[in-house]
Coordinates of C-alpha atoms in Angstrom, one line a residue:
M1 CA 0.0 0.0 0.0
P2 CA 1.3 3.5 -0.8
W3 CA 2.3 5.5 2.2
Q4 CA -0.2 8.4 2.9
E5 CA 0.0 10.9 5.7
P6 CA -3.2 11.1 7.7
S7 CA -3.5 14.8 7.1
Y8 CA -1.7 17.9 5.9
E9 CA -1.2 19.0 9.5
N10 CA 1.2 16.1 10.2
V11 CA 4.1 17.5 8.2
E12 CA 6.7 19.4 10.2
F13 CA 5.6 22.8 9.0
P14 CA 1.7 22.6 9.4
H15 CA -0.6 24.6 7.2
S16 CA -2.5 26.1 10.0
T17 CA -2.6 25.6 13.8
P18 CA -4.1 27.7 16.6
Y19 CA -0.6 28.6 17.7
D20 CA 0.9 29.8 14.4
S21 CA 0.6 33.4 15.7
Y22 CA 2.9 32.5 18.5
N23 CA 5.4 31.0 16.1
L24 CA 5.3 34.0 13.9
T25 CA 5.9 36.3 16.9
F26 CA 8.8 34.2 18.1
A27 CA 10.3 34.2 14.6
T28 CA 9.8 37.9 14.1
V29 CA 11.5 38.8 17.5
M30 CA 14.4 36.4 16.7
L31 CA 14.7 38.0 13.3
Q32 CA 15.3 41.4 14.8
I33 CA 17.8 40.0 17.5
V34 CA 19.8 38.0 15.0
A35 CA 19.8 40.9 12.4
A36 CA 21.3 43.3 15.0
S37 CA 23.9 40.7 16.1
A38 CA 24.9 39.7 12.6
G39 CA 25.1 43.4 11.5
V40 CA 27.4 44.4 14.4
V41 CA 29.7 41.4 14.0
L42 CA 30.0 41.6 10.2
M43 CA 30.6 45.4 10.2
H44 CA 33.4 45.3 12.7
A45 CA 34.9 41.8 12.0
R46 CA 38.6 41.9 11.4
T47 CA 39.7 38.3 12.2
D48 CA 38.8 35.0 10.6
C49 CA 37.0 33.8 13.8
L50 CA 34.8 36.9 13.8
F51 CA 34.0 36.5 10.1
H52 CA 33.0 32.9 10.8
L53 CA 30.8 34.0 13.7
G54 CA 29.3 36.7 11.5
A55 CA 28.6 34.1 8.7
I56 CA 26.8 31.9 11.2
L57 CA 24.6 34.8 12.4
L58 CA 23.9 35.8 8.8
V59 CA 22.7 32.2 8.0
M60 CA 20.7 32.2 11.2
W61 CA 19.0 35.4 10.1
I62 CA 18.1 33.9 6.7
S63 CA 16.6 31.0 8.4
E64 CA 14.4 33.2 10.6
A65 CA 13.5 35.3 7.6
A66 CA 12.4 32.3 5.7
L67 CA 10.4 31.1 8.7
V68 CA 8.6 34.4 9.0
V69 CA 7.8 34.3 5.2
Q70 CA 6.5 30.8 5.6
Y71 CA 4.0 31.7 8.3
I72 CA 2.8 34.8 6.5
L73 CA 2.2 32.6 3.4
Q74 CA 0.3 30.1 5.6
F75 CA -1.9 32.9 7.0
L76 CA -2.6 34.0 3.4
R77 CA -3.3 30.4 2.3
I78 CA -0.5 30.6 -0.3
K79 CA 1.4 27.5 -1.1
D80 CA 5.2 27.8 -1.3
Y81 CA 5.8 24.2 -2.7
G82 CA 8.6 23.5 -0.2
L83 CA 10.7 26.6 -0.9
T84 CA 10.6 28.2 2.5
V85 CA 11.0 24.8 4.2
A86 CA 14.1 24.2 2.2
I87 CA 15.5 27.6 3.0
S88 CA 14.7 27.7 6.7
L89 CA 15.7 24.1 7.4
G90 CA 18.7 24.3 5.2
C91 CA 19.9 27.4 7.0
L92 CA 19.3 25.7 10.3
H93 CA 21.5 22.8 9.2
G94 CA 24.0 25.5 8.0
V95 CA 24.1 27.1 11.5
G96 CA 24.7 23.7 13.0
F97 CA 27.5 22.9 10.6
G98 CA 29.0 26.4 11.2
H99 CA 29.1 25.9 15.0
Q100 CA 30.7 22.5 14.6
K101 CA 33.3 24.0 12.2
T102 CA 34.0 27.1 14.2
F103 CA 33.8 26.0 17.8
I104 CA 35.1 22.4 17.4
F105 CA 37.0 21.7 14.2
N106 CA 38.9 25.0 14.1
C107 CA 39.7 24.7 17.7
M108 CA 41.1 21.2 17.1
L109 CA 43.2 22.5 14.3
D110 CA 44.7 25.3 16.4
I111 CA 45.5 23.0 19.3
E112 CA 47.0 20.4 16.9
L113 CA 49.2 23.1 15.4
V114 CA 50.4 24.4 18.8
L115 CA 51.0 21.1 20.5
A116 CA 52.2 19.3 17.4
I117 CA 50.1 16.2 18.2
D118 CA 47.6 14.3 16.1
L119 CA 44.1 15.0 17.4
G120 CA 42.3 13.3 14.5
T121 CA 41.5 16.4 12.5
R122 CA 41.6 14.4 9.2
K123 CA 38.9 12.0 10.5
A124 CA 37.0 15.0 11.9
A125 CA 37.1 16.7 8.5
R126 CA 35.7 13.6 6.8
M127 CA 33.0 13.5 9.4
L128 CA 32.1 17.1 8.7
L129 CA 31.9 16.4 5.0
V130 CA 29.6 13.4 5.6
D131 CA 27.6 15.6 8.0
A132 CA 27.2 18.3 5.2
L133 CA 26.2 15.7 2.6
L134 CA 23.6 14.1 4.9
S135 CA 22.3 17.5 5.8
I136 CA 21.6 18.3 2.1
L137 CA 19.8 15.0 1.7
A138 CA 17.7 15.5 4.9
V139 CA 16.7 19.0 3.8
T140 CA 15.9 17.7 0.3
A141 CA 13.6 15.1 1.9
A142 CA 11.8 17.6 4.1
A143 CA 11.3 20.0 1.1
A144 CA 10.1 17.1 -1.0
Q145 CA 7.6 16.1 1.7
R146 CA 6.2 19.6 1.7
L147 CA 6.1 19.7 -2.1
R148 CA 4.2 16.4 -2.1
A149 CA 1.7 17.8 0.4
D150 CA 1.2 21.0 -1.5
M151 CA 0.7 19.2 -4.9
G152 CA -1.4 16.4 -3.5
L153 CA 1.0 13.7 -4.6
H154 CA 1.2 10.2 -3.2
W155 CA 4.6 8.4 -2.9
P156 CA 5.3 4.7 -2.0
D157 CA 6.3 3.8 1.5
S158 CA 9.8 3.0 0.3
V159 CA 10.4 6.8 -0.2
R160 CA 9.7 7.4 3.5
K161 CA 12.0 4.5 4.5
L162 CA 14.8 5.8 2.3
S163 CA 14.4 9.3 3.8
S164 CA 14.4 7.8 7.3
M165 CA 17.7 6.0 6.6
V166 CA 19.3 9.4 5.6
C167 CA 17.9 11.0 8.8
W168 CA 19.1 8.2 11.1
A169 CA 22.5 8.3 9.5
Y170 CA 22.7 12.0 10.0
L171 CA 21.8 11.8 13.7
C172 CA 24.4 9.0 14.2
A173 CA 27.1 11.0 12.4
S174 CA 26.3 14.1 14.5
L175 CA 26.4 12.1 17.7
T176 CA 29.7 10.5 16.8
F177 CA 31.3 13.9 16.0
A178 CA 30.0 15.3 19.3
F179 CA 31.5 12.4 21.3
Q180 CA 34.8 12.7 19.4
S181 CA 35.1 16.4 20.1
F182 CA 34.4 15.9 23.8
E183 CA 37.0 13.2 24.0
V184 CA 39.5 15.4 22.2
M185 CA 39.0 18.3 24.6
G186 CA 39.4 16.0 27.5
R187 CA 42.6 14.6 26.0
V188 CA 44.0 18.2 25.6
L189 CA 43.1 19.1 29.2
R190 CA 44.8 16.0 30.5
L191 CA 47.9 16.6 28.4
S192 CA 48.1 20.2 29.4
E193 CA 47.7 19.5 33.1
D194 CA 50.4 16.8 32.9
T195 CA 52.8 19.0 31.1
T196 CA 52.2 21.9 33.5
A197 CA 52.8 19.6 36.5
R198 CA 56.1 18.4 34.9
L199 CA 57.2 22.0 34.2
A200 CA 56.3 23.1 37.7
H201 CA 58.5 20.3 39.2
E202 CA 61.4 21.2 36.9
A203 CA 61.0 24.9 37.7
K204 CA 61.1 24.3 41.4
S205 CA 64.1 22.1 41.1
R206 CA 65.9 25.0 39.4
S207 CA 64.8 27.3 42.3
Q208 CA 62.6 29.3 40.0
L209 CA 59.4 31.0 41.4
W210 CA 57.4 30.9 38.2
F211 CA 55.3 27.9 39.1
Q212 CA 55.6 27.8 42.8
N213 CA 52.3 29.2 43.8
G214 CA 50.5 28.1 40.6
D215 CA 50.5 30.4 37.6
P216 CA 47.2 32.3 37.6
E217 CA 47.3 32.6 33.8
I218 CA 47.6 28.8 33.5
R219 CA 44.7 28.3 35.9
A220 CA 42.7 30.7 33.8
T221 CA 43.6 28.9 30.6
F222 CA 42.5 25.5 32.1
H223 CA 39.3 27.2 33.2
K224 CA 38.7 28.4 29.7
L225 CA 39.4 25.0 28.2
R226 CA 36.9 23.3 30.6
K227 CA 34.3 26.0 29.9
H228 CA 34.8 25.6 26.1
R229 CA 34.4 21.8 26.4
R230 CA 31.2 22.3 28.5
H231 CA 29.7 24.7 26.1
V232 CA 30.7 22.7 23.0
L233 CA 29.0 19.6 24.6
T234 CA 25.9 21.7 25.4
L235 CA 25.7 23.1 21.9
S236 CA 26.1 19.7 20.3
A237 CA 23.4 18.2 22.6
I238 CA 21.0 21.0 21.8
R239 CA 21.7 20.7 18.1
L240 CA 21.0 17.0 18.2
L241 CA 17.8 17.7 20.2
V242 CA 16.6 20.2 17.7
F243 CA 17.2 18.0 14.6
G244 CA 16.0 14.9 16.4
H245 CA 12.8 16.8 17.3
I246 CA 12.2 18.0 13.8
M247 CA 12.8 14.6 12.3
L248 CA 10.8 12.7 15.0
F249 CA 7.6 14.8 14.8
G250 CA 8.0 15.4 11.1
G251 CA 7.5 11.8 10.4
F252 CA 11.0 11.1 9.1
L253 CA 12.2 8.5 11.6
W254 CA 10.7 5.2 10.3
P255 CA 9.7 2.8 11.9
L256 CA 8.2 5.4 14.2
P257 CA 4.7 6.4 13.0
A258 CA 4.5 9.2 10.5
D259 CA 1.6 10.9 12.3
L260 CA 3.4 10.9 15.7
S261 CA 2.8 14.6 16.1
A262 CA -0.9 14.3 15.7
Q263 CA -1.0 11.3 18.1
V264 CA 0.9 13.2 20.8
T265 CA -1.2 16.3 20.4
D266 CA -4.4 14.2 20.6
S267 CA -3.2 12.3 23.7
L268 CA -2.5 15.7 25.4
G269 CA -6.0 16.9 24.6
G270 CA -5.0 19.1 21.6
G271 CA -4.1 22.0 23.8
F272 CA -1.1 24.2 24.6
A273 CA 0.8 21.3 26.1
G274 CA 0.6 19.4 22.8
Y275 CA 1.9 22.5 21.0
L276 CA 4.9 22.8 23.3
M277 CA 5.7 19.1 23.0
T278 CA 5.5 18.8 19.2
D279 CA 6.3 22.3 17.7
S280 CA 10.0 22.6 16.7
V281 CA 10.0 26.4 16.4
L282 CA 10.4 26.9 20.2
I283 CA 13.3 24.5 20.6
T284 CA 15.0 26.0 17.5
T285 CA 14.6 29.5 19.0
L286 CA 16.2 28.3 22.2
Y287 CA 19.1 26.8 20.2
Y288 CA 19.6 30.2 18.4
L289 CA 19.4 32.1 21.6
Y290 CA 22.0 29.9 23.3
L291 CA 24.2 30.2 20.2
I292 CA 24.0 34.0 20.4
F293 CA 24.8 33.8 24.1
I294 CA 27.9 31.8 23.2
V295 CA 29.0 34.4 20.6
W296 CA 28.4 37.5 22.7
Y297 CA 29.2 36.4 26.3
V298 CA 31.1 33.2 26.6
Y299 CA 33.6 33.9 23.7
G300 CA 33.7 37.6 24.4
G301 CA 32.2 38.7 21.0
L302 CA 31.5 42.2 22.2
S303 CA 34.8 42.8 24.0
S304 CA 36.6 41.2 21.0
L305 CA 34.9 43.6 18.6
V306 CA 35.8 46.6 20.7
G307 CA 39.4 45.6 21.2
I308 CA 39.9 44.6 17.6
H309 CA 38.2 47.7 16.3
A310 CA 40.5 49.8 18.5
R311 CA 43.6 48.0 17.2
F312 CA 42.4 48.3 13.6
Q313 CA 42.0 52.0 14.0
E314 CA 45.5 52.2 15.5
E315 CA 46.9 50.2 12.5
E316 CA 45.1 52.5 10.1
M317 CA 46.6 55.5 11.8
R318 CA 50.1 53.9 11.7
L319 CA 49.7 53.1 8.0
A320 CA 48.5 56.6 7.2
K321 CA 51.5 58.1 9.1
R322 CA 53.9 55.8 7.3
A323 CA 52.4 56.7 3.9
H324 CA 52.8 60.4 4.8
Q325 CA 56.4 59.9 5.7
Q326 CA 57.0 57.9 2.5
A327 CA 55.4 60.6 0.5
R328 CA 57.7 63.2 2.0
F329 CA 60.8 61.0 1.6
S330 CA 62.9 61.8 -1.4
S331 CA 66.2 60.2 -2.4
S332 CA 69.3 62.2 -1.5
S333 CA 71.1 64.1 -4.2
D334 CA 74.3 62.5 -2.9
P335 CA 74.4 59.0 -4.4
R336 CA 76.9 57.9 -1.7
W337 CA 74.3 58.7 1.0
Q338 CA 71.5 56.9 -0.8
A339 CA 73.7 53.8 -1.4
Q340 CA 74.5 53.7 2.4
V341 CA 70.8 53.9 3.2
Q342 CA 69.9 51.1 0.7
D343 CA 72.8 48.9 2.0
L344 CA 71.7 49.3 5.6
A345 CA 68.1 48.5 4.8
C346 CA 69.1 45.2 3.3
R347 CA 70.8 43.8 6.4
A348 CA 68.0 41.6 7.7
I349 CA 68.3 38.4 9.7
T350 CA 65.9 35.5 9.9
V351 CA 64.3 34.1 13.0
E352 CA 66.2 30.9 12.5
V353 CA 69.7 32.5 12.6
L354 CA 68.6 34.6 15.6
L355 CA 67.6 31.5 17.5
D356 CA 70.9 29.8 16.5
F357 CA 72.8 32.8 17.8
Y358 CA 70.9 32.8 21.0
H359 CA 71.5 29.1 21.5
G360 CA 75.3 29.6 21.3
L361 CA 75.3 32.2 24.1
G362 CA 76.9 30.8 27.2
R363 CA 78.1 27.7 25.3
D364 CA 80.2 28.8 22.3
Y365 CA 80.7 32.5 23.2
M366 CA 80.1 34.8 26.1
R367 CA 80.5 31.9 28.5
G368 CA 79.2 33.8 31.5
F369 CA 75.8 34.7 29.8
N370 CA 72.9 34.8 32.3
P371 CA 69.6 35.0 30.4
D372 CA 67.8 36.3 33.4
R373 CA 70.0 39.3 33.8
H374 CA 72.3 40.1 30.9
T375 CA 71.1 43.0 28.6
T376 CA 71.3 43.5 24.9
S377 CA 74.2 45.9 25.5
D378 CA 76.1 43.1 27.3
V379 CA 75.5 40.8 24.4
V380 CA 76.6 43.4 21.8
R381 CA 79.8 44.2 23.8
Q382 CA 80.7 40.6 24.7
A383 CA 79.4 38.5 21.8
I384 CA 78.4 40.5 18.7
I385 CA 81.5 42.8 18.6
P386 CA 84.1 40.1 19.3
L387 CA 82.5 37.6 16.8
S388 CA 82.6 40.2 14.0
A389 CA 85.9 41.9 14.8
S390 CA 88.0 39.8 12.4
V391 CA 86.0 41.0 9.4
G392 CA 85.0 44.4 10.8
S393 CA 81.4 44.2 9.5
D394 CA 77.9 44.0 10.8
M395 CA 76.8 40.8 12.5
A396 CA 73.9 40.3 10.2
G397 CA 76.2 39.7 7.2
I398 CA 78.1 37.0 9.2
L399 CA 75.0 35.2 10.4
M400 CA 73.3 35.4 7.0
Q401 CA 76.6 34.3 5.3
G402 CA 76.7 37.5 3.2
Q403 CA 73.1 37.2 2.0
R404 CA 71.3 40.6 1.8
M405 CA 67.5 41.0 1.9
L406 CA 64.9 43.5 3.0
P407 CA 63.3 42.9 6.3
E408 CA 59.6 42.1 6.9
A409 CA 59.6 44.0 10.2
M410 CA 61.8 46.4 12.0
V411 CA 62.3 45.9 15.7
S412 CA 62.4 48.9 18.1
H413 CA 64.0 48.0 21.4
T414 CA 66.1 49.2 24.3
W415 CA 69.7 48.0 24.8
R416 CA 69.1 48.1 28.6
G417 CA 66.5 45.4 28.4
R418 CA 67.2 41.7 28.7
F419 CA 68.5 40.2 25.5
R420 CA 66.3 37.2 26.1
D421 CA 63.2 39.4 26.0
L422 CA 64.3 40.8 22.7
V423 CA 64.6 37.4 21.1
A424 CA 61.4 36.2 22.7
A425 CA 59.5 39.2 21.3
V426 CA 60.8 38.4 17.8
V427 CA 59.8 34.8 18.2
A428 CA 56.4 35.7 19.5
D429 CA 55.8 37.9 16.5
G430 CA 56.8 35.1 14.2
L431 CA 54.3 32.8 16.0
G432 CA 51.6 35.5 15.8
E433 CA 51.4 35.7 19.6
Q434 CA 50.5 38.8 21.6
E435 CA 52.9 38.2 24.5
Y436 CA 56.4 36.8 24.9
G437 CA 56.8 35.9 28.6
R438 CA 56.4 32.2 28.3
I439 CA 58.4 32.0 25.1
G440 CA 61.3 33.6 27.0
N441 CA 61.2 30.9 29.6
L442 CA 61.1 28.2 26.9
L443 CA 64.1 29.7 25.1
D444 CA 66.3 28.5 27.9
S445 CA 65.0 24.9 27.9
D446 CA 63.9 23.9 24.4
V447 CA 65.0 26.1 21.5
D448 CA 64.3 23.1 19.1
L449 CA 60.7 23.0 20.1
I450 CA 60.3 26.7 19.4
K451 CA 61.9 26.2 16.0
H452 CA 59.4 23.4 15.3
W453 CA 56.5 25.6 16.2
I454 CA 57.6 28.4 14.0
S455 CA 58.5 26.1 11.1
R456 CA 55.0 24.7 11.0
G457 CA 53.8 28.3 10.3
C458 CA 56.6 29.0 7.8
G459 CA 58.0 31.7 10.2
L460 CA 61.6 30.6 10.5
Q461 CA 62.6 32.5 7.4
R462 CA 60.7 35.7 8.4
T463 CA 63.2 38.5 8.3
Y464 CA 63.7 41.3 10.9
W465 CA 65.9 44.4 11.1
I466 CA 67.5 44.7 14.6
C467 CA 70.0 47.4 15.1
A468 CA 72.3 45.4 17.4
F469 CA 72.9 43.0 14.5
C470 CA 72.4 45.1 11.4
V471 CA 74.5 48.2 12.3
N472 CA 78.2 47.8 11.9
Q473 CA 79.4 48.4 15.4
H474 CA 83.0 48.5 14.3
K475 CA 82.3 51.9 12.6
S476 CA 81.1 53.5 15.8
I477 CA 81.0 52.1 19.3
C478 CA 83.3 49.0 19.5
S479 CA 86.2 51.0 21.2
P480 CA 84.7 53.5 23.5
T481 CA 86.8 56.0 25.4
V482 CA 85.1 55.1 28.7
P483 CA 85.7 51.5 29.8
Q484 CA 82.7 49.2 29.6
T485 CA 81.7 46.7 32.3
D486 CA 79.5 43.7 32.5
S487 CA 76.1 44.7 34.0
V488 CA 75.9 41.5 36.0
T489 CA 79.4 40.8 37.2
G490 CA 80.9 44.3 37.0
A491 CA 84.0 42.9 35.2
L492 CA 85.7 45.1 32.6
V493 CA 84.9 44.3 28.9
P494 CA 88.0 44.2 26.8
P495 CA 88.1 46.9 24.1
C496 CA 87.8 45.7 20.5
G497 CA 91.0 45.5 18.5
C498 CA 89.6 45.5 15.0
G499 CA 91.3 48.8 14.1
C500 CA 88.4 49.9 11.9
P501 CA 88.0 53.7 11.4
K502 CA 85.1 55.2 13.4
F503 CA 82.5 57.6 11.9
L504 CA 80.3 59.7 14.1
N505 CA 77.6 62.2 13.2
T506 CA 79.8 64.8 11.6
D507 CA 82.9 62.8 10.5
A508 CA 83.8 63.2 6.8
P509 CA 82.8 62.4 4.2
C510 CA 79.6 64.4 4.7
R511 CA 76.5 65.6 2.9
E512 CA 75.6 69.1 2.1
D513 CA 74.0 69.5 5.6
G514 CA 77.1 68.2 7.4
S515 CA 75.8 64.7 8.2
S516 CA 78.3 62.0 8.0
I517 CA 77.7 59.6 5.1
Q518 CA 79.5 56.7 6.8
C519 CA 77.9 57.1 10.3
E520 CA 75.3 54.3 10.3
M521 CA 73.7 55.5 13.5
K522 CA 72.8 58.7 11.8
L523 CA 71.3 56.8 8.9
C524 CA 68.8 54.9 11.1
R525 CA 66.2 57.7 11.1
F526 CA 66.2 57.8 7.3
L527 CA 66.2 54.0 7.2
V528 CA 62.8 53.9 8.9
I529 CA 61.3 56.2 6.3
C530 CA 63.0 54.3 3.4
M531 CA 61.7 50.9 4.6

């Protein structure tokens, strides 16, 4: 016997019920809320994460708009032949896919990249693809059911069974992905806690105070990870509940009865309780509200927008200032001056050679190097100048083996600061980090791990201009008239015996304005504008 639904009202989106006005009100209110949220995020998004969140909110808005149109058409007794069902339900699936991709899969990718461990992202990517394909089939089945009802067609029972197989497969795939993501988050937490405990023990054994009372930032990080896992699990559970509810009361889950919605409503007396039990608009609204709560509160969407917008404005001002300086810059009429500026600008070093140089401190040269106390000035006097004295050139040329290239960034720093902080700041920039404190601690224990991290992001060959390395110290400061001392031990630093001529601000040869052409310290101001 061909399968026939008992009545038109038994499809997921009924033609008319006493509570359709409630659904229209809910959908209209949500349409305004989602529209405002999506507009604010998309207008101020500057990062990939915020663009993804904005896209989710935009798809959510389209879903609510289609739902509003659907109910208006029902009130007007106009058939849509499954179009609004396909749009609203398809966008609902799109929102679910987006939250899995943004909050789970992208998080797994980032953690896998940082920790350099396999978290099963390839398997997760395949599961996401299967999820997307099954979503398309499930939406197609729902739209086809509405089209069948609108056109008065009758399909064999095998069509419903085939649709049910797709829906069951979709629910199973979503459930599997949710369990896998929860297990991955738990694994990351266990690994992080074990590593922190090991580092705390090692730090205490070296009489360091960093971990002794428990690092508050690490505790905060663990709290965020646990909160993220909790909200990911909640989102996944609500998503499964929403789609399970739609499929269950839409008659898609064979061998359950196709008219289950009507049976439940009748058993509850056909009143408001039956509406609350069988209508999927309410539970979908709760899902959307919770997702908006996640975006704005849990993941700091509002504070992120404010902070990113402020940094974006600062960057725009910086670029405008640089463009103004470049517009005012003109090549010197003296070709010797211009050649010196161009030569100085091409003395960049890579992150890799900087790390290699740092790794040799205290081992191959400057044997008394103390990373916790020695400054950049100490390293220049006791390592850079002695290592480059035999050739009387800048250290960048020696480290880069004569290779000259323009830098991707210019580092502004103080020579009175710790040299380790300078190196850590450069490494943090290469990694895309916002702070360098922990990298500084890791520099003294595992430089190879830092290299591995940066190499995964192709940052080892990123070039920087650092005056301590790129300026030829033998043309200026290597033999000061006042004896120099080690800032830690107080021991006298032997003067350099390179014998190279020194050029200060007004030493010949000079430009028309009296500026020394050979004084590289004088050239640094023009170098900033040139680069």
